XYZ file of C-alpha atoms in Angstrom:
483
model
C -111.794 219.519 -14.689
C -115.455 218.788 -13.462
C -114.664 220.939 -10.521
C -113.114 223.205 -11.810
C -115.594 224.641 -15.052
C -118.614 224.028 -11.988
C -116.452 226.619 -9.722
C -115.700 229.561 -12.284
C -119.904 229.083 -13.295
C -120.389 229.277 -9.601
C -118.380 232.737 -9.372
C -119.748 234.184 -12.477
C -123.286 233.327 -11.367
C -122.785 234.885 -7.570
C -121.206 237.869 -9.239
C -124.026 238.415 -11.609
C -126.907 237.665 -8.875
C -125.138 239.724 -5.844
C -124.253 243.057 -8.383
C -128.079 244.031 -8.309
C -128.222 244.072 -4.351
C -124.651 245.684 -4.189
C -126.053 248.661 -6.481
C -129.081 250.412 -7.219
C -128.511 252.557 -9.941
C -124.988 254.667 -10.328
C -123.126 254.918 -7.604
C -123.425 259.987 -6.379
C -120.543 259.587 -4.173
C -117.586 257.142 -3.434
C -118.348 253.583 -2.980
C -114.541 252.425 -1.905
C -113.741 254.751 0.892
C -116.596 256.991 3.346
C -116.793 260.828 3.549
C -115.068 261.320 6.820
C -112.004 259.747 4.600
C -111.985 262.668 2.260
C -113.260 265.372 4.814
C -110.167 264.478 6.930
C -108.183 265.101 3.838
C -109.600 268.453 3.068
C -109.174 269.636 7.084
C -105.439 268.334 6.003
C -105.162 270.489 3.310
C -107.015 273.529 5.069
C -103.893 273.534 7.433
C -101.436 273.299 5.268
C -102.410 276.424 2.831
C -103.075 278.436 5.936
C -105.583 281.024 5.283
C -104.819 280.381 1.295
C -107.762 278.617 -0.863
C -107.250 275.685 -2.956
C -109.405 276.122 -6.479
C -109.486 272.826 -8.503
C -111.858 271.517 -11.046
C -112.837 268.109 -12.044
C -112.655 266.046 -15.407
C -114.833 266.809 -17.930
C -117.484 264.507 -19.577
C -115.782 262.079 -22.515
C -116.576 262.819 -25.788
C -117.184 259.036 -26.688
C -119.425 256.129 -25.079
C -117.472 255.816 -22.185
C -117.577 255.625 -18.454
C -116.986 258.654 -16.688
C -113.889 258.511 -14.247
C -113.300 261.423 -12.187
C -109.403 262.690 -12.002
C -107.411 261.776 -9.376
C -106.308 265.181 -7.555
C -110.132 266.675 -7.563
C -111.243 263.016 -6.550
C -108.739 262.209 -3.888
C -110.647 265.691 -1.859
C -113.977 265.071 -2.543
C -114.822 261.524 -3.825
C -117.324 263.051 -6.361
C -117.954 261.311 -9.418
C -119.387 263.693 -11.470
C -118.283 265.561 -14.991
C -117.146 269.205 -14.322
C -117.953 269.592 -10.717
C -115.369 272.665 -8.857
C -114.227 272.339 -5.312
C -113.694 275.629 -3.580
C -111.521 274.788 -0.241
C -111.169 277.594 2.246
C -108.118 277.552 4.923
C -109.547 280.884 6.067
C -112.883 280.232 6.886
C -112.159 276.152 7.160
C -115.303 275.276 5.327
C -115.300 273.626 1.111
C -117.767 274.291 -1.211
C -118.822 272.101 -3.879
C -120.265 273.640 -7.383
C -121.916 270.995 -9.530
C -124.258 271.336 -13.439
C -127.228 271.515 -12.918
C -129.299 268.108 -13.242
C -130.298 266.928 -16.339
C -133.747 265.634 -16.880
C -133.519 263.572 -20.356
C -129.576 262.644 -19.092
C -130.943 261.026 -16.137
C -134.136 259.823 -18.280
C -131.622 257.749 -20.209
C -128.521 256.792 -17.709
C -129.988 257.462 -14.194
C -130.321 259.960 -11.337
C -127.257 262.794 -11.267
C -125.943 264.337 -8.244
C -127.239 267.906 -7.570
C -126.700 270.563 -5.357
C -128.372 271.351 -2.622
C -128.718 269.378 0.768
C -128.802 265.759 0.407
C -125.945 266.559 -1.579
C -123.946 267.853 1.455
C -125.399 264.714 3.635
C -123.773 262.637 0.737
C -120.348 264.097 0.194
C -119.412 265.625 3.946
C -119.167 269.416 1.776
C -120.859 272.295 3.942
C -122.153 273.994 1.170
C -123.118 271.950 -2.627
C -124.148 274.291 -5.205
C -125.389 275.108 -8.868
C -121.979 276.073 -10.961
C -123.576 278.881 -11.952
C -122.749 280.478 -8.395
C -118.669 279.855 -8.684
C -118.267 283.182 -10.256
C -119.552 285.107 -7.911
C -117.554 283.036 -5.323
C -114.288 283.777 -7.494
C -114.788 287.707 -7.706
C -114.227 287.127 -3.600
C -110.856 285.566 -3.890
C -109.617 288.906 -5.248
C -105.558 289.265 -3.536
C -106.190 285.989 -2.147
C -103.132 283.034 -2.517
C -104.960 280.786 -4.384
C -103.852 277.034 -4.702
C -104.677 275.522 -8.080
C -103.383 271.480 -9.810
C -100.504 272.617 -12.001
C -99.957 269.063 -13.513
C -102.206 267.980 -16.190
C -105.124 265.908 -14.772
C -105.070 261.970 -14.799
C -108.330 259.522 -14.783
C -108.394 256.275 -15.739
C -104.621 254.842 -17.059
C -103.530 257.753 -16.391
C -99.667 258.639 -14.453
C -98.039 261.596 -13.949
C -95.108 261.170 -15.388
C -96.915 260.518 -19.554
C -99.153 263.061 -18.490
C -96.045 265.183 -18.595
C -94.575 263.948 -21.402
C -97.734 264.383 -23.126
C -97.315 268.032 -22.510
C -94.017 268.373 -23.661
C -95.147 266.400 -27.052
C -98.143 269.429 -27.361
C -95.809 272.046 -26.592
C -93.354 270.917 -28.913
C -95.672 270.080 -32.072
C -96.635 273.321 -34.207
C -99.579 272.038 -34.910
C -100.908 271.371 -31.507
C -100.373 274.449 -29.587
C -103.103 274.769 -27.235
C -102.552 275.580 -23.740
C -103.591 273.028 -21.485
C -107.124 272.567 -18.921
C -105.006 273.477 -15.994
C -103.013 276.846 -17.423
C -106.739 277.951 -18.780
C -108.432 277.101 -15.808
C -106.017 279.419 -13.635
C -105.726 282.055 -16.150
C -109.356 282.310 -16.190
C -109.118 282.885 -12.023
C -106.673 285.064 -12.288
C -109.033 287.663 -14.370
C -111.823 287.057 -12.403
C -109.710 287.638 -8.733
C -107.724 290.497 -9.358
C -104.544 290.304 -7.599
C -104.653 286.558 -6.561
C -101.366 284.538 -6.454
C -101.128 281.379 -7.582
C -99.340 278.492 -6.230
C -98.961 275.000 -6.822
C -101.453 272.818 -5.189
C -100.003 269.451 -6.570
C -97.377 269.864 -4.499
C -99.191 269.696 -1.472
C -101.652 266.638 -2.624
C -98.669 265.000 -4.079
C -96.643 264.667 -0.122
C -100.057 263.873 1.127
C -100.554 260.876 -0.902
C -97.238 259.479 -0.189
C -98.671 258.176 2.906
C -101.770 255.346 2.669
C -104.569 255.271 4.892
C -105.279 252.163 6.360
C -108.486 252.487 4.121
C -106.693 253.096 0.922
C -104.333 249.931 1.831
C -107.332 248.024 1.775
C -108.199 249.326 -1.757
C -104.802 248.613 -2.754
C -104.769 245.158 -1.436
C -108.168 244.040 -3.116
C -106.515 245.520 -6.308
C -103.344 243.463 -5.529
C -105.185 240.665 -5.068
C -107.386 240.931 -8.477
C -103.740 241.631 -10.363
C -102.633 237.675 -8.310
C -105.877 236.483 -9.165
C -105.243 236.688 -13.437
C -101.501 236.109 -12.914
C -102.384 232.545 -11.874
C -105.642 231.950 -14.198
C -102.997 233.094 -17.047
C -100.395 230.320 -15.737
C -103.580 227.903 -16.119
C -104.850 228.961 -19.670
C -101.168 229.391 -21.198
C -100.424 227.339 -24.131
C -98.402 227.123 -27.235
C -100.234 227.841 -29.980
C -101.983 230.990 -27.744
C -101.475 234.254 -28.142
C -100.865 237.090 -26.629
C -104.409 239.340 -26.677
C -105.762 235.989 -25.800
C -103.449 235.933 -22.451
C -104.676 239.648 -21.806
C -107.985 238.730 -22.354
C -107.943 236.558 -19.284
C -106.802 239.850 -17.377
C -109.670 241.888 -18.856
C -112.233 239.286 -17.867
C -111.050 238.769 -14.017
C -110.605 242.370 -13.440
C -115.023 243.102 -14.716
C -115.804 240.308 -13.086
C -114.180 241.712 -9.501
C -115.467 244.985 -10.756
C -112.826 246.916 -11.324
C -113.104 250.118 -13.007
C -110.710 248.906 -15.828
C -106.614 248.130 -16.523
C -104.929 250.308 -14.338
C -102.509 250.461 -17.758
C -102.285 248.690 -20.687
C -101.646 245.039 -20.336
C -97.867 243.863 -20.968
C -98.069 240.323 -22.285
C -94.612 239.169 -23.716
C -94.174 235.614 -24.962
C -90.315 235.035 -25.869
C -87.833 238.003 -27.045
C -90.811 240.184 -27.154
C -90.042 240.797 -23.146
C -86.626 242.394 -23.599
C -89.229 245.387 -24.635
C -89.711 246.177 -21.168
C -93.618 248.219 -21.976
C -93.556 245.980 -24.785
C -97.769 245.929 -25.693
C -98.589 245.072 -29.108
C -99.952 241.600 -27.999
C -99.403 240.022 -31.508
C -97.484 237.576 -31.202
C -97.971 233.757 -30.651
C -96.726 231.630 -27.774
C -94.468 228.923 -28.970
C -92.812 226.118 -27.106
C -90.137 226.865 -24.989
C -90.893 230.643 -24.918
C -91.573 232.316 -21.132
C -93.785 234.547 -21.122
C -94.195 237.820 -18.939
C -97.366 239.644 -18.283
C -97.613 242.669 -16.404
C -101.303 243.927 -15.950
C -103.464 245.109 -12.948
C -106.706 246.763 -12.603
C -108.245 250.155 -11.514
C -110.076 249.161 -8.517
C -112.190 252.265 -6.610
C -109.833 254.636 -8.090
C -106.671 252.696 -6.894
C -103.965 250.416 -8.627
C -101.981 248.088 -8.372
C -99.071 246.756 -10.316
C -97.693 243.113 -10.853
C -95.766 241.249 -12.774
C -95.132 236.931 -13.296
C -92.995 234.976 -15.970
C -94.026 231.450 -16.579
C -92.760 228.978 -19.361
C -95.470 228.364 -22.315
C -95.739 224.794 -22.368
C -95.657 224.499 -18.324
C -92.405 223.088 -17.978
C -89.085 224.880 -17.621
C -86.287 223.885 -19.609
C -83.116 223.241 -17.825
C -81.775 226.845 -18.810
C -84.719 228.521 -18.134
C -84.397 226.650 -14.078
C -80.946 227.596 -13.868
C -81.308 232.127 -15.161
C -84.987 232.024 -13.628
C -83.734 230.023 -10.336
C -80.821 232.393 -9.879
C -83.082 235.531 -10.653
C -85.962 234.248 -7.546
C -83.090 233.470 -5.412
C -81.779 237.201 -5.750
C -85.419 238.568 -5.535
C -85.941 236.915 -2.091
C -82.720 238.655 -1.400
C -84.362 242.095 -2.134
C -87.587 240.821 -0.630
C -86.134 239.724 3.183
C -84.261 242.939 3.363
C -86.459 245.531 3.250
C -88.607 247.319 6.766
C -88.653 250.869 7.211
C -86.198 253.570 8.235
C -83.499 255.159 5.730
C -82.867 253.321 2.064
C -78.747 252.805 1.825
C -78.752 250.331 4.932
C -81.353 248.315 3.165
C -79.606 248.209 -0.002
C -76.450 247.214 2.014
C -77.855 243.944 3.603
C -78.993 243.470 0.265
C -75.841 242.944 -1.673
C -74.680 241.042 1.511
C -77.192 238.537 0.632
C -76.791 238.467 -2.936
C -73.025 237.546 -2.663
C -73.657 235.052 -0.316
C -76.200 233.848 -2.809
C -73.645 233.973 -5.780
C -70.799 232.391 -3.989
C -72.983 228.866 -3.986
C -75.174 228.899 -6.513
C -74.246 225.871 -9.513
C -73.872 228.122 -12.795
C -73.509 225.982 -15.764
C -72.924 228.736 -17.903
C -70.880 231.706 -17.960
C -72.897 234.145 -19.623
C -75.781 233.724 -16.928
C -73.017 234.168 -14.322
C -72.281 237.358 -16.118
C -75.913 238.619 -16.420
C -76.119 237.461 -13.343
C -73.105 239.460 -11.574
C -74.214 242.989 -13.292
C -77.633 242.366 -11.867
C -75.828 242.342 -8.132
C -73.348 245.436 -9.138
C -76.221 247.475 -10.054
C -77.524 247.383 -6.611
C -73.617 247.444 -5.263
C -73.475 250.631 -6.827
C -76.673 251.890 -5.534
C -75.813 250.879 -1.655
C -72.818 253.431 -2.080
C -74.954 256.347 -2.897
C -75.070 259.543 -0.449
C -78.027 260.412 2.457
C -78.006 263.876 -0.090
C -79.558 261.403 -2.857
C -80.663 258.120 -1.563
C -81.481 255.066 -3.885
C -84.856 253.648 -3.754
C -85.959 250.142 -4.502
C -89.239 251.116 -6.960
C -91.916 253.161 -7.805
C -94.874 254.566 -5.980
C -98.461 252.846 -6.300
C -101.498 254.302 -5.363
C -104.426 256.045 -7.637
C -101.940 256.145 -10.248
C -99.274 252.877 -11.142
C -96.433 255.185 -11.350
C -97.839 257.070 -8.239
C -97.222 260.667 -7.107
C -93.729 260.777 -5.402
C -91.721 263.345 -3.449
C -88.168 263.275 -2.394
C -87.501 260.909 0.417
C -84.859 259.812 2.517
C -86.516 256.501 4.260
C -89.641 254.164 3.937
C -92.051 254.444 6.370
C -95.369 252.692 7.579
C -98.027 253.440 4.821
C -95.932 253.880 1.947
C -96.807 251.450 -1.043
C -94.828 250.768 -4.117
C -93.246 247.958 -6.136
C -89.803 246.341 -6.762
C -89.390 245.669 -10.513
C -85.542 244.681 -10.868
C -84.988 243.098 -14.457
C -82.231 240.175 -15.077
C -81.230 240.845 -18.735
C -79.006 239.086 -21.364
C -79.283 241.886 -23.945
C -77.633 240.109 -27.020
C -79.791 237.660 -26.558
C -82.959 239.650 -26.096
C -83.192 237.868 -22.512
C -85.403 239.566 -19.751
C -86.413 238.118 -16.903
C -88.535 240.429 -14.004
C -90.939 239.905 -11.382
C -92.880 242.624 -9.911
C -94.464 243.030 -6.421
C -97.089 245.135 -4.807
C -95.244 245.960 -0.924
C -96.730 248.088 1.746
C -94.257 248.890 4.811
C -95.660 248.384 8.042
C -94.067 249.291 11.667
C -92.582 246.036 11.667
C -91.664 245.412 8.335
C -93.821 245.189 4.994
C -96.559 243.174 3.702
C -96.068 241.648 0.278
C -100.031 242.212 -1.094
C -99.476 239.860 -4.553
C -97.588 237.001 -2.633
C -99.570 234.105 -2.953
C -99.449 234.907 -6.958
C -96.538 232.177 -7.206
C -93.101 232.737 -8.553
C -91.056 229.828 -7.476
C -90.686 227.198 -10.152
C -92.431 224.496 -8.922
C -95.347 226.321 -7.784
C -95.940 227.384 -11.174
C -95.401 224.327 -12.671
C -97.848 222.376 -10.518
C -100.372 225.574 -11.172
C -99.956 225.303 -14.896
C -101.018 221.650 -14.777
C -104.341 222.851 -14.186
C -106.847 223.230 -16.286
C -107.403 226.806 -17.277
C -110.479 228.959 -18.409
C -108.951 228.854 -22.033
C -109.160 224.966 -21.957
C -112.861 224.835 -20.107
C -114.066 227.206 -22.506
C -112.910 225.380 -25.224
C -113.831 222.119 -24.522
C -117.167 220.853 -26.133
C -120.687 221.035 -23.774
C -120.804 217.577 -24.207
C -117.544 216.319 -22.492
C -117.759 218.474 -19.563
């Protein structure tokens, strides 16, 4: 126990000594990925819009004590940081434009330097031309019967995905009370009476297909995220406890992801000690662990504007019950199944091997009880069914990760090297409010895939011997004078 309290001081003191040197005041520009990354991304774009312009704006300044985080579309082309800054990228004339506020002296008086326009600007950011806002109108009266590409979706930063930033629209839309238009439909309106005759289409589109496919970069964003996510999975096995609760389990998340700094939860943290798991975004985080109960959590950080997204279950008292080996066992055994089956090329083959497996799996395995059998059997028909569907709509084994946890996604018909995402599949006993899921971060590779959260354990006896460590929650605990 020694050891272990000297080892977490040791961390927290290199973190605190090393984040000086790392960082001299707030970061102009990117710190995770380099300007040739996002100028390759804007020559990209420039070729697919032709001799169209993409328009887009950035996220505006908070209206609380918060940290800034730039939205992902406006971020993912220019890696600028920076409240209200407009991109103006030309397929035409195949050079961007950036258009930021002008400085401010008592801002940066009280929260440090600002980025500017002008030319160490462009040295910083890649953009041939950085200047004062005030000059994009004069830039937009030249875009007059121009095709101009503009986001259509509503903007995401921090915890954001697309998908609730849709639904939040609907909700406005539909609430008589709340019938303002949103940043986007403004933004484009307001181009359109500036630029006579301009066309509009949809530059999400475009960005959304691009981002489908990781960089070899971005991969290495995503992995350190992964590997932050692993990282409080296993200090969580260590701390949990009956008598614990839930916040206190997130906690643990919160602290590991600041002290790796990450920008913050990539979304809010899903702790779930007992029946509470059968909500599957369950969040309230009320609720005490008690003996017997196992306990999911589900929680990743933001890391340099990318996420990742994992999931572990773990019994509360560090000891699985005989029940709990036998619904848990059969659930890892069929994840593997999912797991050793999947490499690139076209999705129904892959699902195929996979219920191969998972017979094989079910024809040996001891059930003791019929009602796990059962739970058991739909778990393997869902993906029967799915390894029948048609090449015209293909079934796909989870969702997209990338700047966002439920990650941009276009149709597709096969994985291929660079796409990232997660398997989630959930084991369920629903009249007994039973839920059991495990969730991985995978990246395919020409070969295969790399699992980026594996050595966050899963198999029982792994977490067993893990939870018979001593965890932060006990260290901290402890009185000064028996350490």
């Amino acid at each position: 126990m020694k050891h272990r309290l000297l080892a977490l001081a040791a961390t927290a003191l290199a973190s605190f000594v090393a984040a000086p040197a790392a960082q001299q005041g707030p970061p102009l520009f990117a710190t995770g990925l380099p300007k040739d990354e996002f100028a390759a991304r804007r020559a990209t774009l420039m070729q697919r819009i032709g001799d169209g312009v993409a328009v887009l704006q950035g996220a505006a300044e908070t209206a609380s004590y918060e940290k800034f985080r730039q939205s992902n579309q406006f971020y993912y082309l220019t890696g600028v940081p920076t409240p209200r800054a407009i991109a103006v990228i030309d397929g035409l004339t195949k050079r961007s434009t950036l258009y930021l506020l002008p400085t401010n002296a008592a801002m940066e008086r009280s929260e440090g330097p600002l980025l500017g326009a002008g030319p160490a600007a462009e040295r910083l950011t890649g953009f041939e031309h950085v200047e004062d806002r005030d000059q994009f109108d004069r830039t937009v009266a030249t875009l007059a019967g121009r095709r101009i590409y503009t986001t259509v979706r509503g903007e995401t930063v921090l915890m954001g995905t697309p998908d609730h930033s849709e639904l939040h629209r609907r909700a406005r839309e539909a609430d008589p009370w709340d019938l303002q238009g949103s940043r986007e439909a403004y933004f484009r309106q307001k181009l359109g009476e500036k630029a006579p005759g301009a066309t509009f289409e949809n530059l999400d589109e475009i960005l959304d297909e691009m981002r489908m496919i990781k960089s070899p970069r971005e991969i290495a964003l995503l992995r350190e995220s992964s590997r932050i996510a692993g990282l409080t999975m296993m200090e969580a096995m260590r701390s949990a406890e009956p008598g614990m609760h839930e916040y206190e389990i997130e906690a643990i998340g919160d602290y590991i992801f600041k002290q790796h700094n990450a920008q913050g939860p990539a979304y809010f943290g899903l702790v779930a000690a007992g029946k509470n798991a059968a909500w599957p975004h369950y969040h309230a985080a009320q609720s005490a662990l008690t003996d017997g109960d196992l306990v999911l959590m589900d929680y990743a950080p933001d890391y340099q504007y990318y996420t990742s997204d994992v999931t572990r279950m773990f019994p509360a008292n560090g000891r699985f019950s005989a029940d709990q080996r036998e619904l848990y066992g059969i659930y890892v055994k069929l994840y593997r199944a999912i797991m050793t089956s999947i490499k690139p090329g076209p999705t129904p083959p892959i699902f195929q091997e996979i219920v191969r497996k998972m017979d094989a799996l079910m024809a040996s395995y001891p059930f003791t009880q019929e009602k796990y059998k059962a739970a058991a059997t739909r778990f393997v028909d869902g993906y029967r069914k799915r390894a029948t569907s048609t090449a015209a709509n293909p079934p796909t084994l989870g969702h997209m990760v990338g700047m966002e946890v439920h990650d941009v996604q276009r149709g597709f018909t096969q994985y291929e090297p660079g796409m990232v995402f997660t398997i989630e599949p959930a084991l369920t006993i629903p009249e007994d409010r039973v839920y059991i899921r495990l969730e991985d971060m995978l990246v395919i590779t020409p070969a295969g895939y790399e699992n980026m959260s594996a050595f966050a354990p899963i198999e029982i006896d792994a977490i067993e011997k893990l939870m018979a460590e001593p965890g932060m929650a006990q260290l901290l605990r402890k009185p000064a004078s028996t350490r």
